[in-house]
CSV table of C-alpha atoms and ligand atoms in Angstrom, one decimal:
chain,number,residue,atom,x,y,z
S,1,MET,CA,14.2,19.7,-2.3
S,2,LYS,CA,11.6,19.4,0.5
S,3,ILE,CA,9.2,17.0,0.9
S,4,GLN,CA,5.1,18.3,1.5
S,5,GLN,CA,2.7,15.8,2.5
S,6,LYS,CA,-0.2,16.0,-0.9
S,7,ILE,CA,-3.6,14.4,-0.3
S,8,GLU,CA,-6.2,14.3,-2.6
S,9,GLY,CA,-9.6,13.1,-0.9
S,10,ASN,CA,-8.5,10.3,1.0
S,11,VAL,CA,-5.1,9.5,-0.9
S,12,ALA,CA,-2.2,10.2,-0.9
S,13,LYS,CA,-0.3,11.2,-4.0
S,14,ASN,CA,3.6,11.0,-2.1
S,15,CYS,CA,5.1,9.8,0.4
S,16,HIS,CA,8.8,11.0,2.3
S,17,PRO,CA,11.0,8.0,1.7
S,18,LEU,CA,13.3,8.4,4.3
S,19,ALA,CA,10.7,9.8,7.2
S,20,LEU,CA,8.8,5.6,5.8
S,21,GLN,CA,12.2,4.2,8.2
S,22,LYS,CA,10.5,5.6,11.2
S,23,MET,CA,7.2,3.3,10.4
S,24,ILE,CA,8.9,0.6,9.9
S,25,GLN,CA,11.1,1.3,13.1
S,26,LYS,CA,8.4,1.9,15.1
S,27,GLN,CA,6.6,-1.5,14.4
S,28,ILE,CA,9.8,-3.3,14.9
S,29,ALA,CA,10.5,-1.5,17.9
S,30,TYR,CA,6.5,-2.9,19.3
S,31,ILE,CA,7.9,-6.8,18.2
S,32,ASN,CA,10.7,-6.5,20.0
S,33,ASN,CA,9.1,-5.4,23.4
S,34,ALA,CA,6.3,-8.1,22.6
S,35,GLY,CA,8.7,-10.5,23.3
S,36,SER,CA,9.7,-13.7,20.9
S,37,ILE,CA,7.7,-16.9,20.1
S,38,TYR,CA,8.2,-19.7,18.3
S,39,GLY,CA,6.8,-19.6,15.0
S,40,PRO,CA,7.3,-20.4,11.3
S,41,LYS,CA,11.1,-20.3,9.7
S,42,LYS,CA,10.2,-19.9,6.3
S,43,VAL,CA,7.4,-17.4,5.2
S,44,LEU,CA,5.7,-16.2,2.2
S,45,VAL,CA,4.0,-12.9,2.3
S,46,ILE,CA,1.8,-12.0,-1.0
S,47,GLY,CA,0.9,-8.2,-0.1
S,48,SER,CA,3.4,-8.0,1.8
S,49,SER,CA,4.5,-3.8,1.5
S,50,SER,CA,1.7,-2.0,3.5
S,51,GLY,CA,-0.9,-2.5,5.9
S,52,TYR,CA,-1.6,-6.2,7.6
S,53,GLY,CA,0.8,-8.1,5.0
S,54,LEU,CA,3.8,-5.4,6.2
S,55,SER,CA,2.9,-6.1,9.8
S,56,SER,CA,2.4,-9.9,9.5
S,57,ARG,CA,6.3,-9.9,8.1
S,58,ILE,CA,7.3,-7.4,10.5
S,59,ALA,CA,5.9,-9.5,13.9
S,60,LEU,CA,7.1,-13.0,12.3
S,61,ALA,CA,10.5,-11.8,11.1
S,62,PHE,CA,11.5,-10.3,14.3
S,63,GLY,CA,9.2,-12.1,16.9
S,64,SER,CA,10.3,-16.1,15.3
S,65,ARG,CA,13.5,-15.0,13.0
S,66,SER,CA,11.2,-16.1,10.4
S,67,ASP,CA,12.9,-16.0,6.9
S,68,THR,CA,10.5,-13.8,4.5
S,69,ILE,CA,9.8,-13.6,0.9
S,70,GLY,CA,7.6,-10.7,0.0
S,71,VAL,CA,5.2,-9.7,-3.3
S,72,SER,CA,3.8,-6.3,-3.7
S,73,PHE,CA,3.1,-4.1,-6.0
S,74,GLU,CA,5.1,-1.0,-5.7
S,75,LYS,CA,6.3,1.9,-7.8
S,76,GLY,CA,9.9,3.4,-7.5
S,77,PRO,CA,10.9,6.8,-8.2
S,78,GLY,CA,11.1,8.0,-11.8
S,79,GLU,CA,10.0,11.1,-13.5
S,80,LYS,CA,6.4,10.8,-12.7
S,81,GLY,CA,7.5,11.3,-8.7
S,82,LEU,CA,9.1,9.7,-5.8
S,83,GLY,CA,7.1,6.4,-5.9
S,84,THR,CA,5.1,4.8,-3.1
S,85,ALA,CA,5.6,4.2,0.1
S,86,GLY,CA,5.4,0.4,0.0
S,87,TRP,CA,8.4,0.5,-2.4
S,88,TYR,CA,10.5,2.1,0.6
S,89,ASN,CA,8.7,-0.1,3.4
S,90,ASN,CA,10.3,-2.9,1.6
S,91,ILE,CA,13.9,-1.7,1.7
S,92,TYR,CA,13.3,-0.5,5.1
S,93,PHE,CA,12.1,-4.4,6.2
S,94,LYS,CA,14.8,-5.3,4.4
S,95,LYS,CA,17.6,-3.5,5.6
S,96,ALA,CA,16.5,-4.2,9.5
S,97,ALA,CA,15.8,-8.1,8.9
S,98,GLU,CA,19.2,-8.5,7.0
S,99,GLN,CA,20.6,-6.6,10.0
S,100,GLN,CA,19.6,-9.3,12.1
S,101,GLY,CA,20.7,-12.4,9.9
S,102,LEU,CA,17.3,-13.1,8.4
S,103,ILE,CA,16.6,-13.4,4.6
S,104,ALA,CA,14.6,-10.8,3.4
S,105,LYS,CA,14.0,-11.1,-0.5
S,106,ASN,CA,11.2,-8.8,-2.4
S,107,PHE,CA,9.5,-9.4,-5.3
S,108,ILE,CA,7.6,-6.2,-7.0
S,109,GLY,CA,5.5,-6.3,-9.3
S,110,ASP,CA,2.0,-8.4,-10.2
S,111,ALA,CA,1.0,-11.2,-7.7
S,112,PHE,CA,-1.7,-12.1,-10.3
S,113,THR,CA,0.3,-13.0,-12.6
S,114,ASP,CA,1.8,-16.8,-13.6
S,115,GLU,CA,5.1,-15.2,-14.2
S,116,MET,CA,5.2,-14.2,-10.6
S,117,ARG,CA,4.4,-17.1,-9.5
S,118,CYS,CA,7.3,-19.1,-11.3
S,119,GLN,CA,10.0,-16.5,-9.9
S,120,VAL,CA,9.2,-17.1,-6.3
S,121,ILE,CA,8.7,-20.7,-7.0
S,122,ASP,CA,12.3,-20.7,-8.6
S,123,TYR,CA,14.2,-18.7,-5.7
S,124,ILE,CA,12.3,-20.7,-3.0
S,125,ARG,CA,14.0,-23.6,-4.3
S,126,HIS,CA,17.4,-22.1,-5.2
S,127,GLY,CA,17.5,-19.4,-2.8
S,128,PHE,CA,15.3,-20.0,-0.1
S,129,GLY,CA,16.3,-23.8,1.3
S,130,GLY,CA,13.5,-25.3,-1.1
S,131,LYS,CA,10.5,-25.4,1.4
S,132,ILE,CA,8.1,-22.6,3.1
S,133,ASP,CA,5.8,-23.2,6.5
S,134,LEU,CA,3.6,-20.0,6.1
S,135,VAL,CA,2.0,-18.8,2.9
S,136,ILE,CA,0.1,-15.0,4.1
S,137,TYR,CA,-2.3,-13.8,1.5
S,138,SER,CA,-2.9,-10.0,2.1
S,139,ILE,CA,-3.5,-8.3,-1.3
S,140,ALA,CA,-6.3,-5.5,-1.0
S,141,SER,CA,-6.4,-4.5,-5.0
S,142,GLY,CA,-8.7,-2.7,-7.4
S,143,ILE,CA,-7.5,-4.4,-10.3
S,144,ARG,CA,-7.0,-7.9,-11.9
S,145,THR,CA,-6.1,-9.3,-14.9
S,146,THR,CA,-6.4,-13.0,-15.0
S,147,PRO,CA,-3.8,-15.2,-16.1
S,148,ASP,CA,-6.0,-15.5,-19.4
S,149,GLY,CA,-5.3,-11.7,-19.8
S,150,LYS,CA,-8.7,-11.0,-18.7
S,151,LYS,CA,-8.8,-7.5,-16.6
S,152,TYR,CA,-11.4,-7.2,-13.9
S,153,THR,CA,-12.3,-4.2,-11.8
S,154,SER,CA,-13.8,-4.5,-8.2
S,155,THR,CA,-16.9,-2.0,-7.0
S,156,LEU,CA,-17.3,-0.7,-3.9
S,157,GLY,CA,-21.3,-1.0,-3.9
S,158,VAL,CA,-24.3,-2.5,-2.1
S,159,ARG,CA,-26.0,-6.1,-3.3
S,160,CYS,CA,-29.5,-4.6,-2.6
S,161,GLY,CA,-30.7,-1.2,-2.1
S,162,GLU,CA,-28.8,1.8,-1.6
S,163,PHE,CA,-26.6,3.1,1.4
S,164,SER,CA,-25.9,7.2,2.6
S,165,GLY,CA,-23.8,7.8,5.5
S,166,PRO,CA,-21.5,10.4,6.9
S,167,SER,CA,-18.4,10.1,5.3
S,168,PHE,CA,-15.1,12.5,5.6
S,169,ASN,CA,-12.9,14.0,3.9
S,170,LEU,CA,-9.3,13.6,4.7
S,171,GLU,CA,-8.1,16.8,2.2
S,172,SER,CA,-10.8,19.1,3.3
S,173,GLU,CA,-11.1,18.0,6.5
S,174,THR,CA,-15.2,18.0,6.4
S,175,LEU,CA,-18.1,15.8,6.5
S,176,SER,CA,-20.4,15.3,3.9
S,177,THR,CA,-23.3,12.7,2.5
S,178,GLN,CA,-21.9,10.0,0.5
S,179,SER,CA,-23.7,7.1,-1.3
S,180,LEU,CA,-23.3,3.5,-2.4
S,181,SER,CA,-25.7,2.6,-5.1
S,182,GLN,CA,-26.9,-1.1,-6.0
S,183,VAL,CA,-24.6,-3.2,-8.1
S,184,SER,CA,-25.3,-5.2,-11.0
S,185,ASP,CA,-24.4,-8.5,-11.2
S,186,GLN,CA,-21.6,-8.3,-13.3
S,187,GLN,CA,-20.0,-6.1,-10.8
S,188,ILE,CA,-20.4,-8.1,-8.1
S,189,ASN,CA,-18.9,-11.5,-9.8
S,190,ASP,CA,-16.3,-8.8,-10.8
S,191,THR,CA,-15.4,-8.0,-7.3
S,192,ILE,CA,-15.5,-11.5,-6.9
S,193,LYS,CA,-12.4,-11.9,-9.6
S,194,VAL,CA,-10.6,-9.1,-7.8
S,195,MET,CA,-10.6,-9.8,-4.3
S,196,GLY,CA,-12.4,-13.2,-3.6
S,197,GLY,CA,-10.1,-16.5,-3.4
S,198,GLU,CA,-9.4,-17.2,-6.8
S,199,ASP,CA,-6.0,-16.1,-6.9
S,200,TRP,CA,-5.4,-17.5,-3.4
S,201,ARG,CA,-6.0,-20.9,-4.7
S,202,LEU,CA,-3.7,-20.2,-7.8
S,203,TRP,CA,-1.2,-19.4,-5.4
S,204,ILE,CA,-1.3,-22.5,-3.3
S,205,ASP,CA,-2.2,-24.8,-5.9
S,206,THR,CA,1.1,-23.5,-8.0
S,207,LEU,CA,2.9,-23.6,-4.8
S,208,ARG,CA,1.6,-27.3,-3.5
S,209,GLU,CA,2.4,-28.8,-7.2
S,210,ALA,CA,6.1,-27.7,-7.5
S,211,ASP,CA,6.5,-29.3,-4.0
S,212,VAL,CA,7.8,-26.1,-2.2
S,213,LEU,CA,5.1,-26.3,0.7
S,214,ALA,CA,6.7,-28.1,3.9
S,215,GLU,CA,5.1,-30.9,5.6
S,216,GLY,CA,2.1,-28.9,8.0
S,217,CYS,CA,2.1,-25.6,5.8
S,218,LYS,CA,-0.5,-23.4,6.8
S,219,THR,CA,-1.8,-20.5,4.6
S,220,ILE,CA,-4.1,-17.7,5.9
S,221,ALA,CA,-6.1,-15.0,4.5
S,222,TYR,CA,-7.0,-11.7,6.3
S,223,SER,CA,-11.1,-10.9,5.8
S,224,TYR,CA,-13.3,-8.3,7.3
S,225,ILE,CA,-16.8,-9.1,9.4
S,226,GLY,CA,-17.7,-5.9,11.4
S,227,PRO,CA,-20.3,-4.5,13.5
S,228,GLU,CA,-23.9,-4.6,12.0
S,229,SER,CA,-23.6,-0.9,11.4
S,230,THR,CA,-21.5,-1.6,8.6
S,231,TYR,CA,-23.1,-4.2,7.1
S,232,PRO,CA,-24.5,-2.5,4.3
S,233,LEU,CA,-21.1,-0.9,2.9
S,234,TYR,CA,-19.3,-3.9,3.4
S,235,ARG,CA,-20.9,-7.1,4.4
S,236,ASN,CA,-23.7,-7.2,2.5
S,237,GLY,CA,-21.8,-4.9,0.0
S,238,THR,CA,-19.6,-6.4,-3.0
S,239,LEU,CA,-16.2,-6.5,-0.8
S,240,GLY,CA,-18.6,-8.8,1.6
S,241,ALA,CA,-19.7,-11.2,-1.2
S,242,ALA,CA,-15.9,-11.7,-2.1
S,243,LYS,CA,-15.3,-12.3,1.1
S,244,GLU,CA,-17.8,-14.8,1.2
S,245,HIS,CA,-16.2,-16.4,-2.0
S,246,LEU,CA,-12.3,-16.5,0.2
S,247,HIS,CA,-14.3,-17.9,3.4
S,248,ASP,CA,-14.7,-20.3,0.9
S,249,THR,CA,-12.0,-20.7,-0.5
S,250,ALA,CA,-10.4,-21.7,2.6
S,251,GLU,CA,-12.4,-24.8,3.0
S,252,ILE,CA,-11.5,-25.5,-0.2
S,253,LEU,CA,-7.2,-25.3,0.2
S,254,ASN,CA,-8.1,-26.6,4.0
S,255,LYS,CA,-8.9,-29.7,2.6
S,256,LYS,CA,-6.6,-30.4,-0.1
S,257,LEU,CA,-4.0,-29.1,2.1
S,258,MET,CA,-4.3,-31.6,4.8
S,259,ALA,CA,-5.1,-34.3,2.6
S,260,ASP,CA,-1.8,-34.0,0.5
S,261,ILE,CA,0.9,-32.3,3.3
S,262,ASN,CA,-0.9,-32.4,6.4
S,263,GLY,CA,-1.1,-28.8,5.8
S,264,GLU,CA,-3.9,-26.0,6.6
S,265,ALA,CA,-5.5,-23.3,5.4
S,266,PHE,CA,-7.5,-20.1,7.5
S,267,ILE,CA,-9.1,-16.7,7.8
S,268,ALA,CA,-8.0,-14.3,10.1
S,269,VAL,CA,-11.4,-12.0,11.1
S,270,CYS,CA,-9.4,-8.8,11.8
S,271,LYS,CA,-9.9,-5.7,13.0
S,272,ALA,CA,-11.0,-2.2,11.0
S,273,VAL,CA,-7.6,-0.4,11.1
S,274,VAL,CA,-6.6,2.6,9.3
S,275,THR,CA,-4.4,1.6,5.8
S,276,LYS,CA,-4.4,2.9,2.3
S,277,ALA,CA,-7.6,0.3,1.3
S,278,SER,CA,-9.3,1.1,4.1
S,279,ALA,CA,-9.2,4.5,4.0
S,280,TYR,CA,-10.6,4.6,0.3
S,281,ILE,CA,-13.8,2.7,1.2
S,282,PRO,CA,-17.0,5.7,1.7
S,283,ILE,CA,-18.1,5.9,4.8
S,284,PHE,CA,-15.7,3.1,6.8
S,285,PRO,CA,-13.1,6.3,7.9
S,286,LEU,CA,-15.8,7.5,10.1
S,287,TYR,CA,-16.6,3.8,11.8
S,288,ILE,CA,-12.4,3.6,12.0
S,289,SER,CA,-12.6,6.7,13.9
S,290,LEU,CA,-15.2,6.0,16.4
S,291,LEU,CA,-13.7,2.9,16.8
S,292,TYR,CA,-10.5,4.1,17.5
S,293,LYS,CA,-12.2,6.9,19.9
S,294,VAL,CA,-14.0,4.2,22.2
S,295,MET,CA,-11.2,1.6,21.9
S,296,LYS,CA,-8.2,4.5,22.8
S,297,GLU,CA,-10.3,5.3,26.0
S,298,LYS,CA,-10.9,1.3,27.2
S,299,LYS,CA,-7.3,0.8,26.2
S,300,LEU,CA,-7.7,-1.7,23.5
S,301,HIS,CA,-6.6,0.2,20.8
S,302,GLU,CA,-4.8,-2.1,18.1
S,303,THR,CA,-3.2,-0.9,14.6
S,304,CYS,CA,-2.0,-3.5,12.5
S,305,ILE,CA,1.1,-4.4,14.4
S,306,GLU,CA,-0.4,-5.1,17.3
S,307,GLN,CA,-3.3,-7.1,15.7
S,308,MET,CA,-0.6,-9.3,13.7
S,309,HIS,CA,1.4,-9.6,16.5
S,310,ARG,CA,-1.5,-11.0,18.4
S,311,LEU,CA,-2.9,-12.8,15.7
S,312,MET,CA,0.7,-14.8,15.2
S,313,PHE,CA,0.9,-15.5,19.1
S,314,THR,CA,-2.1,-15.8,20.4
S,315,ARG,CA,-4.0,-17.4,17.6
S,316,LEU,CA,-2.2,-19.0,14.4
S,317,TYR,CA,1.1,-20.3,16.8
S,318,PRO,CA,-0.2,-20.4,20.2
S,319,ALA,CA,2.4,-21.5,23.2
S,320,MET,CA,0.4,-24.8,23.4
S,321,GLY,CA,-1.9,-26.5,21.5
S,322,PRO,CA,-3.7,-26.1,18.0
S,323,VAL,CA,-4.6,-23.2,16.4
S,324,ILE,CA,-7.6,-20.9,17.9
S,325,THR,CA,-11.0,-20.5,16.0
S,326,ASP,CA,-14.6,-20.3,16.5
S,327,THR,CA,-17.1,-22.8,15.4
S,328,GLU,CA,-16.8,-21.9,11.9
S,329,ARG,CA,-13.0,-22.3,11.8
S,330,LEU,CA,-12.8,-18.4,11.4
S,331,ILE,CA,-10.0,-16.7,13.2
S,332,ARG,CA,-11.3,-14.1,15.0
S,333,ILE,CA,-8.9,-11.6,16.4
S,334,ASP,CA,-11.8,-8.9,15.7
S,335,ASP,CA,-12.8,-10.1,19.3
S,336,LEU,CA,-12.2,-6.8,21.0
S,337,GLU,CA,-13.2,-4.5,18.2
S,338,LEU,CA,-16.4,-6.5,18.4
S,339,ARG,CA,-17.1,-6.8,21.8
S,340,ALA,CA,-20.7,-5.7,22.9
S,341,ASP,CA,-19.6,-2.5,25.3
S,342,VAL,CA,-17.6,-1.0,22.7
S,343,GLN,CA,-20.1,-1.7,20.0
S,344,LYS,CA,-22.8,0.2,22.1
S,345,GLU,CA,-20.8,3.3,22.8
S,346,VAL,CA,-19.5,3.2,18.8
S,347,GLU,CA,-22.9,3.4,18.1
S,348,ALA,CA,-24.0,5.8,20.7
S,349,LEU,CA,-21.2,8.1,19.0
S,350,ARG,CA,-22.4,7.5,15.5
S,351,LEU,CA,-25.7,8.9,16.1
S,352,LYS,CA,-24.6,11.9,17.8
S,353,VAL,CA,-22.4,12.6,14.7
S,354,THR,CA,-23.1,16.2,12.4
S,355,PRO,CA,-20.8,17.7,10.0
S,356,ALA,CA,-19.9,19.8,13.0
S,357,ASN,CA,-18.4,17.9,15.8
S,358,PHE,CA,-17.4,15.1,14.0
S,359,LYS,CA,-13.8,15.9,15.2
S,360,GLU,CA,-14.4,15.9,18.4
S,361,ILE,CA,-16.8,13.4,18.6
S,362,SER,CA,-14.1,11.1,16.8
S,363,ASP,CA,-10.6,10.0,17.3
S,364,PHE,CA,-10.2,12.1,13.6
S,365,ALA,CA,-7.1,13.6,14.7
S,366,GLY,CA,-5.5,9.8,15.6
S,367,TYR,CA,-6.7,8.8,12.2
S,368,LEU,CA,-5.1,11.2,10.3
S,369,LYS,CA,-2.3,10.5,12.2
S,370,GLU,CA,-2.1,7.0,11.4
S,371,PHE,CA,-3.0,7.7,7.5
S,372,ASN,CA,-0.1,10.6,7.9
S,373,GLU,CA,2.5,8.1,9.0
S,374,LEU,CA,1.6,5.3,6.3
S,375,ASN,CA,3.3,7.3,3.9
S,376,GLY,CA,6.3,8.5,6.3
S,377,PHE,CA,4.5,12.2,7.2
S,378,GLY,CA,4.3,13.4,10.7
S,379,PHE,CA,6.7,11.7,13.1
S,380,GLU,CA,7.3,14.2,15.7
S,381,ASP,CA,11.4,13.5,15.6
S,382,PHE,CA,11.7,13.8,11.9
S,383,ASP,CA,13.2,17.3,10.0
S,384,TYR,CA,10.8,17.6,7.3
S,385,ASN,CA,12.5,21.2,6.5
S,386,GLN,CA,15.2,19.3,5.4
S,387,ASP,CA,16.6,19.3,2.0
S,388,VAL,CA,16.0,15.5,-0.1
S,389,ASP,CA,18.6,15.1,-3.0
S,390,PHE,CA,16.7,13.0,-5.4
S,391,GLN,CA,19.8,11.4,-6.3
S,392,LYS,CA,20.3,10.0,-2.9
S,393,ILE,CA,16.5,8.6,-3.4
S,394,ILE,CA,17.3,6.8,-6.5
S,395,GLU,CA,20.1,5.2,-4.8
S,396,LEU,CA,18.4,4.5,-2.0
S,397,ALA,CA,15.4,2.8,-3.9
S,398,LYS,CA,18.0,0.5,-5.5
S,399,LEU,CA,18.1,-1.5,-2.5
S,400,THR,CA,15.0,-3.2,-2.7
B,1,NAI,P1,-3.2,-2.3,2.2
B,1,NAI,O1,-3.3,-1.4,1.0
B,1,NAI,O2,-2.0,-2.0,3.1
B,1,NAI,O3,-1.7,-3.6,1.2
B,1,NAI,C1,-2.4,-4.2,0.1
B,1,NAI,C2,-0.8,-4.8,-0.3
B,1,NAI,O4,-1.5,-5.6,-1.4
B,1,NAI,C3,0.3,-3.8,-0.6
B,1,NAI,O5,1.5,-4.6,-0.2
B,1,NAI,C4,0.1,-4.1,-2.0
B,1,NAI,O6,1.2,-3.7,-2.6
B,1,NAI,C5,-0.2,-5.2,-2.4
B,1,NAI,N1,-1.0,-5.7,-3.9
B,1,NAI,C6,-2.5,-4.6,-4.2
B,1,NAI,N2,-2.1,-5.4,-5.8
B,1,NAI,C7,-1.3,-6.1,-5.9
B,1,NAI,C8,-1.2,-7.2,-7.0
B,1,NAI,N3,-1.5,-6.8,-8.2
B,1,NAI,N4,0.2,-7.5,-6.2
B,1,NAI,C9,0.9,-7.4,-5.9
B,1,NAI,N5,0.7,-7.2,-4.6
B,1,NAI,C10,-0.2,-6.3,-4.6
B,1,NAI,O7,-4.2,-3.0,2.7
B,1,NAI,P2,-4.9,-3.8,3.8
B,1,NAI,O8,-5.8,-2.8,4.3
B,1,NAI,O9,-3.7,-4.5,4.5
B,1,NAI,O10,-5.5,-5.6,3.4
B,1,NAI,C11,-5.0,-6.6,2.9
B,1,NAI,C12,-6.1,-7.8,3.6
B,1,NAI,O11,-6.7,-7.1,4.5
B,1,NAI,C13,-7.5,-7.0,2.5
B,1,NAI,O12,-7.7,-8.7,2.4
B,1,NAI,C14,-8.3,-6.4,2.7
B,1,NAI,O13,-9.2,-7.0,3.1
B,1,NAI,C15,-8.1,-7.0,4.8
B,1,NAI,N6,-8.6,-6.9,6.1
B,1,NAI,C16,-8.2,-5.1,5.7
B,1,NAI,C17,-9.0,-4.8,7.2
B,1,NAI,C18,-8.5,-3.2,7.4
B,1,NAI,O14,-9.3,-2.4,8.0
B,1,NAI,N7,-7.8,-2.6,6.8
B,1,NAI,C19,-9.8,-5.1,7.9
B,1,NAI,C20,-10.3,-6.8,7.6
B,1,NAI,C21,-9.3,-6.7,6.8
């Protein structure tokens, strides 16, 4: 069979299991060229199969020779299709890391459950040397079932009023107006349940009680603030409410970890990048493609891997001294995105965007290329006309 790309709206409906290796190799090559550093040796990444979690794992394994455990929620091949890109990312990462003599253990399942926490702790004790020194929390999800069995769904919406803006559709390559409505208190609270800090705290509390966090262990979760033009759809929206909760959780965890094991908890405020999760947010992809246009012109462009390299090696594990934060104890790796000259140009472009010119005005092509690559499509040096044997994919998928 030949695998042709399928996109519905801004959602990828399939991936190319073989070509995804290119995506992993590209990120590893970046880190190999960027040079090594002294970082953590035993790392747990929760949300490790794509986006920022995957790039964190690659940056640390190949930049700092870290052994890693990854937890992710992905689907393998079966009757319903070839499975999700993250399933294969886990396999290709593991293969490459093991070739370097590193431990790369993948847990695939629901990170929101106590069962997953137990499995990971058991493995840390019996297969990973007993202690970890960094926990990365990088989950993006629309639903969460809490350990008491209640299911929560997040909503993308604004906390006050309504917000409309131009939004592009990757499938039809068109631009149209999309609106975000005001949400109820219940919807805000449910979004906080899914994307706030509660589950991160459960992980850290459980790991601490199980005595598997090393002295001085750090934990970090990822957040977004963005420029004022995006406040209505992000910072002042439901996602912003969840991120406020995440930031408050970092302070609680920091106090506890400090007192118990001389540990620390941080929030890294990251840059807007193309990922499965960000493509799903209405209006946001257009902002990202305008940002890409300006940052590429200024030679400041960063994708997940460049961001995570800079985060790990210049902020969380700088060559000398403590972790580098702002006055609110946030690690600001969104500094280049928020530079005044960058935002001034993005804003000027945004005001000129129309359905007729958006592809020229923004870096739509660059956005689409990165989106395609997330799912293993669009690599120039890969033969997409080759026949793929489904049985071979099934065998490959077992390597996770
Ligand atoms: P992504 O969609 O690429 O990755 C999400 C990860 O979460 C995947 O590994 C997925 O398997 C995992 N996951 C989802 N539900 C799970 C579950 N129930 N159990 C186990 N794993 C699960 O997302 P992205 O964009 O990398 O987001 C990661 C974090 O970075 C989020 O907190 C997001 O808000 C933050 N961030 C993202 C930005 C962006 O522009 N993409 C900007 C700044 C922050």
